[in-house]
């Protein structure tokens, strides 16, 4: 019966190869189909925005969705440790921490209490940098006077710690805000500007390496628990395969993103060691606004344990 039911997999981005969400979803669907399930990917936000997807997951109306980490953060702010600026050296370091420690387990338990399971934290490509439409950012002082879009109230703390002002704007409204002068840029990995074609307007990118961006692959807990042991094992195997493929995809994507930005006419700035050290020092001061103190200690320990 479970295999006859369609497994719907929702993603917000369009069906383009540069979008890791869509690639992960297609890999999952292919693995599920190979085991006899009916699985369909619904891209472009066709099943709703992230909050609506989470509601559907918690009620068992949707099986799988890839959403922003903010959806987990509303339940358990400790998840911010995975994207905290300069917590991890690179994406591979974050993935090792996921694989070699139990740092995600208690966060997943919090989500399961809300009817949702974490299937994985998936990569988008390279690490987080700063896009803007005004000028190259070579050091912290260059951010003075710029208005940077924040994803939520917690990110405003980081942006303001850097010396810029911040405005919370949903991504669908970002271009309107940019054109109206409400914002001058945002803090994101390169792939975001490439997916949404913001490179026509955001002509300056600073490769700050200031965070390990991820998306949240979520499953309905009611649906998952309702599967037979055999079907649950097949779903687990499909998720594992999709996550493994995402690691390889993330490495491949990050290797070519900066060149793709340059091809779009974007000026790419690399921080000097001195400028990077200033970013690191100032960013760590914002950690306490991202997550509880005990979570900071746990993440620092986990990151140190898996650091090469």
Coordinates of C-alpha atoms in Angstrom, one line a residue:
X1 CA 0.0 0.0 0.0
X2 CA 2.8 2.4 0.9
X3 CA 4.5 1.9 -2.4
X4 CA 1.3 2.6 -4.3
X5 CA 1.0 6.0 -2.6
X6 CA 2.8 8.9 -4.3
X7 CA 5.7 10.3 -2.3
X8 CA 5.6 14.0 -3.0
X9 CA 9.0 15.9 -2.7
X10 CA 8.7 19.7 -2.5
X11 CA 11.5 22.2 -3.3
X12 CA 11.3 25.9 -3.6
X13 CA 13.8 26.5 -6.3
X14 CA 13.2 25.9 -10.0
X15 CA 14.2 22.7 -11.7
X16 CA 17.8 23.8 -12.7
X17 CA 21.0 21.8 -12.2
X18 CA 22.6 24.7 -10.3
X19 CA 20.1 24.2 -7.5
X20 CA 21.2 21.6 -4.9
X21 CA 17.7 21.3 -3.5
X22 CA 16.3 20.1 -6.8
X23 CA 19.3 17.8 -7.5
X24 CA 18.9 16.2 -4.1
X25 CA 15.2 15.8 -4.6
X26 CA 15.6 14.2 -8.0
X27 CA 18.3 11.8 -6.7
X28 CA 15.9 10.8 -3.9
X29 CA 13.0 10.3 -6.2
X30 CA 15.2 8.2 -8.5
X31 CA 16.3 6.0 -5.7
X32 CA 12.8 5.5 -4.4
X33 CA 11.5 4.7 -7.9
X34 CA 14.2 2.1 -8.2
X35 CA 12.8 0.4 -5.1
X36 CA 9.2 0.4 -6.5
X37 CA 7.8 3.6 -4.9
X38 CA 5.9 6.3 -6.8
X39 CA 7.9 9.5 -6.2
X40 CA 7.4 13.0 -7.8
X41 CA 9.4 16.2 -7.3
X42 CA 7.4 19.4 -7.2
X43 CA 9.9 22.3 -7.9
X44 CA 9.4 26.1 -7.9
X45 CA 7.5 26.3 -4.7
X46 CA 4.4 24.8 -6.4
X47 CA 3.3 23.2 -3.1
X48 CA 3.7 26.3 -1.1
X49 CA 6.3 28.4 0.7
X50 CA 8.5 26.9 3.4
X51 CA 6.2 27.5 6.4
X52 CA 3.3 26.0 4.5
X53 CA 5.4 22.9 3.6
X54 CA 6.4 22.4 7.2
X55 CA 2.7 22.6 8.2
X56 CA 1.9 19.9 5.6
X57 CA 4.8 17.7 6.8
X58 CA 3.7 17.9 10.4
X59 CA 0.1 16.9 9.5
X60 CA 1.3 14.0 7.3
X61 CA -0.2 15.7 4.1
X62 CA 3.3 15.9 2.5
X63 CA 6.0 13.3 2.7
X64 CA 9.3 15.2 2.0
X65 CA 10.4 18.8 1.5
X66 CA 13.6 20.8 1.3
X67 CA 13.3 24.1 3.2
X68 CA 15.3 26.8 4.7
X69 CA 17.1 26.1 8.0
X70 CA 14.9 28.8 9.6
X71 CA 12.1 26.2 9.7
X72 CA 14.2 24.1 12.1
X73 CA 15.5 27.1 14.0
X74 CA 11.9 28.0 15.0
X75 CA 11.8 24.7 17.0
X76 CA 15.5 24.4 18.0
X77 CA 17.9 27.3 17.6
X78 CA 20.9 25.0 18.2
X79 CA 20.7 24.3 14.4
X80 CA 22.3 27.7 13.9
X81 CA 25.6 26.1 15.0
X82 CA 25.9 24.5 11.5
X83 CA 25.8 27.8 9.8
X84 CA 27.5 30.0 12.4
X85 CA 30.2 32.1 10.7
X86 CA 33.6 30.5 10.9
X87 CA 32.4 27.6 13.1
X88 CA 33.6 25.2 10.4
X89 CA 36.5 25.6 8.0
X90 CA 34.6 24.5 4.9
X91 CA 31.7 22.4 3.7
X92 CA 33.6 19.2 4.0
X93 CA 34.4 20.0 7.6
X94 CA 30.7 20.5 8.4
X95 CA 29.8 17.2 6.7
X96 CA 32.5 15.3 8.7
X97 CA 30.9 16.7 11.8
X98 CA 27.5 15.5 10.8
X99 CA 28.9 12.0 10.1
X100 CA 31.3 11.6 13.0
X101 CA 29.4 13.2 15.9
X102 CA 25.9 13.0 17.3
X103 CA 25.5 16.8 17.3
X104 CA 22.4 16.6 15.1
X105 CA 20.6 13.9 17.0
X106 CA 19.0 15.9 19.8
X107 CA 17.9 18.6 17.3
X108 CA 16.2 15.9 15.2
X109 CA 14.5 14.7 18.4
X110 CA 13.1 18.2 18.9
X111 CA 11.7 18.2 15.3
X112 CA 10.2 14.7 15.7
X113 CA 8.2 16.0 18.6
X114 CA 6.6 18.4 16.2
X115 CA 5.9 15.7 13.6
X116 CA 8.9 16.2 11.4
X117 CA 12.1 14.2 10.9
X118 CA 15.4 15.6 9.6
X119 CA 16.5 13.5 6.6
X120 CA 19.7 15.5 6.2
X121 CA 21.4 18.9 6.0
X122 CA 22.2 19.3 2.3
X123 CA 24.9 21.5 0.8
X124 CA 24.3 24.2 -1.7
X125 CA 27.8 24.7 -3.0
X126 CA 30.5 26.9 -1.6
X127 CA 30.6 28.9 1.6
X128 CA 28.8 32.1 2.4
X129 CA 30.0 35.5 1.2
X130 CA 28.7 39.0 0.7
X131 CA 27.0 40.3 -2.5
X132 CA 26.2 44.0 -3.0
X133 CA 25.4 46.4 -5.8
X134 CA 27.6 49.3 -4.7
X135 CA 31.3 48.5 -4.3
X136 CA 33.9 45.8 -3.6
X137 CA 34.1 44.8 0.1
X138 CA 37.8 44.2 1.0
X139 CA 37.6 44.8 4.7
X140 CA 34.9 45.3 7.5
X141 CA 35.1 49.0 7.2
X142 CA 33.9 48.9 3.6
X143 CA 30.5 47.6 4.9
X144 CA 29.8 51.0 6.6
X145 CA 26.8 52.6 5.1
X146 CA 25.5 49.5 3.3
X147 CA 22.0 48.0 3.9
X148 CA 22.2 44.2 3.8
X149 CA 19.2 41.9 3.6
X150 CA 18.9 39.5 6.5
X151 CA 17.1 36.2 6.4
X152 CA 15.7 36.7 9.9
X153 CA 16.3 38.6 13.2
X154 CA 19.2 36.5 14.2
X155 CA 21.2 37.3 11.1
X156 CA 20.7 41.0 11.7
X157 CA 22.9 40.6 14.7
X158 CA 25.8 39.3 12.6
X159 CA 25.4 42.0 9.9
X160 CA 25.2 44.7 12.4
X161 CA 28.3 43.3 14.2
X162 CA 30.1 43.7 10.9
X163 CA 29.2 47.4 10.8
X164 CA 26.4 47.4 8.2
X165 CA 22.7 48.0 8.7
X166 CA 20.2 45.2 8.0
X167 CA 16.7 44.7 6.8
X168 CA 14.7 41.5 7.1
X169 CA 13.2 40.7 3.7
X170 CA 11.9 37.4 2.3
X171 CA 13.8 36.3 -0.8
X172 CA 10.8 36.6 -3.2
X173 CA 10.7 40.3 -2.3
X174 CA 14.5 40.9 -2.5
X175 CA 14.6 42.3 -6.0
X176 CA 11.9 44.7 -5.3
X177 CA 13.7 45.9 -2.2
X178 CA 17.0 46.2 -4.2
X179 CA 15.3 48.3 -6.9
X180 CA 13.6 50.5 -4.4
X181 CA 16.8 51.1 -2.5
X182 CA 15.7 49.4 0.6
X183 CA 18.7 47.1 0.5
X184 CA 22.1 47.0 -1.3
X185 CA 22.9 43.3 -1.1
X186 CA 22.7 40.1 0.9
X187 CA 24.8 37.5 2.7
X188 CA 24.6 34.2 0.8
X189 CA 26.6 31.6 -1.0
X190 CA 27.4 32.2 -4.7
X191 CA 24.7 29.7 -5.8
X192 CA 21.8 31.9 -4.7
X193 CA 22.7 34.8 -7.0
X194 CA 23.3 32.3 -9.8
X195 CA 19.9 30.5 -9.3
X196 CA 17.8 33.6 -9.1
X197 CA 19.9 35.5 -11.7
X198 CA 20.7 38.3 -9.3
X199 CA 24.1 38.7 -11.0
X200 CA 22.6 41.2 -13.3
X201 CA 22.3 43.6 -10.4
X202 CA 24.7 42.4 -7.7
X203 CA 28.0 43.1 -9.3
X204 CA 30.3 42.7 -6.3
X205 CA 31.0 39.5 -4.3
X206 CA 33.3 39.0 -1.4
X207 CA 34.4 35.4 -0.9
X208 CA 34.4 35.7 2.9
X209 CA 34.0 32.0 3.7
X210 CA 31.8 33.2 6.6
X211 CA 29.5 30.2 7.0
X212 CA 28.6 26.7 5.8
X213 CA 25.3 27.1 4.0
X214 CA 22.8 24.2 4.1
X215 CA 19.2 23.4 3.4
X216 CA 17.0 21.2 5.5
X217 CA 15.7 18.0 4.0
X218 CA 12.7 17.1 6.1
X219 CA 10.2 14.2 6.2
X220 CA 6.8 13.8 7.7
X221 CA 7.3 11.7 10.9
X222 CA 3.7 10.4 10.7
X223 CA 4.3 9.1 7.2
X224 CA 7.7 7.7 8.0
X225 CA 6.5 5.9 11.2
X226 CA 3.5 4.5 9.3
X227 CA 5.8 2.6 6.8
X228 CA 6.4 -1.1 7.2
X229 CA 9.9 -2.0 8.5
X230 CA 10.8 -3.1 4.9
X231 CA 9.6 0.1 3.3
X232 CA 11.2 2.3 6.0
X233 CA 14.6 0.6 5.4
X234 CA 14.2 1.4 1.7
X235 CA 13.4 5.0 2.4
X236 CA 16.5 5.2 4.7
X237 CA 18.7 3.8 2.0
X238 CA 17.3 6.2 -0.6
X239 CA 17.9 9.2 1.7
X240 CA 21.4 8.0 2.5
X241 CA 22.2 7.7 -1.2
X242 CA 20.7 11.2 -2.0
X243 CA 22.8 12.7 0.9
X244 CA 26.0 11.0 -0.4
X245 CA 25.4 12.3 -3.9
X246 CA 24.8 15.8 -2.5
X247 CA 28.2 15.7 -0.9
X248 CA 29.8 15.0 -4.2
X249 CA 27.6 17.6 -6.0
X250 CA 28.5 20.2 -3.3
X251 CA 32.2 19.8 -3.9
X252 CA 31.8 20.0 -7.7
X253 CA 29.5 23.0 -7.5
X254 CA 31.8 25.0 -5.2
X255 CA 34.8 24.4 -7.4
X256 CA 33.3 26.3 -10.3
X257 CA 31.0 28.9 -8.7
X258 CA 33.5 31.8 -8.5
X259 CA 34.3 31.4 -12.2
X260 CA 30.6 31.4 -13.0
X261 CA 30.2 34.7 -11.1
X262 CA 33.1 36.2 -13.1
X263 CA 31.5 35.1 -16.3
X264 CA 28.4 37.0 -15.3
X265 CA 30.4 40.1 -14.9
X266 CA 30.6 40.0 -11.1
X267 CA 33.8 41.3 -9.4
X268 CA 35.0 38.6 -7.0
X269 CA 37.1 39.9 -4.0
X270 CA 39.2 37.6 -1.8
X271 CA 40.0 38.7 1.7
X272 CA 43.5 39.1 2.8
X273 CA 44.5 37.1 5.9
X274 CA 44.4 40.2 8.0
X275 CA 40.9 41.2 6.8
X276 CA 39.6 37.6 7.2
X277 CA 40.9 37.6 10.8
X278 CA 39.0 40.7 11.5
X279 CA 35.8 39.1 10.1
X280 CA 36.4 36.0 12.2
X281 CA 36.9 38.0 15.4
X282 CA 33.8 40.1 14.9
X283 CA 31.6 37.2 13.7
X284 CA 32.3 35.1 16.8
X285 CA 30.9 37.9 18.9
X286 CA 27.6 37.2 17.2
X287 CA 27.5 33.5 18.1
X288 CA 25.7 34.2 21.4
X289 CA 22.8 35.8 19.5
X290 CA 22.5 32.7 17.3
X291 CA 22.2 30.0 19.8
X292 CA 22.4 29.1 23.5
X293 CA 25.8 29.2 25.3
X294 CA 25.8 25.4 25.9
X295 CA 25.2 24.9 22.2
X296 CA 28.2 27.0 21.3
X297 CA 30.4 24.9 23.5
X298 CA 29.0 21.7 22.0
X299 CA 29.6 22.9 18.4
X300 CA 33.1 24.2 19.1
X301 CA 34.0 20.8 20.6
X302 CA 32.5 18.9 17.7
X303 CA 34.2 21.2 15.2
X304 CA 37.5 20.8 16.9
X305 CA 37.1 17.0 17.1
X306 CA 36.6 16.8 13.3
X307 CA 39.0 19.5 12.2
X308 CA 41.9 18.4 9.9

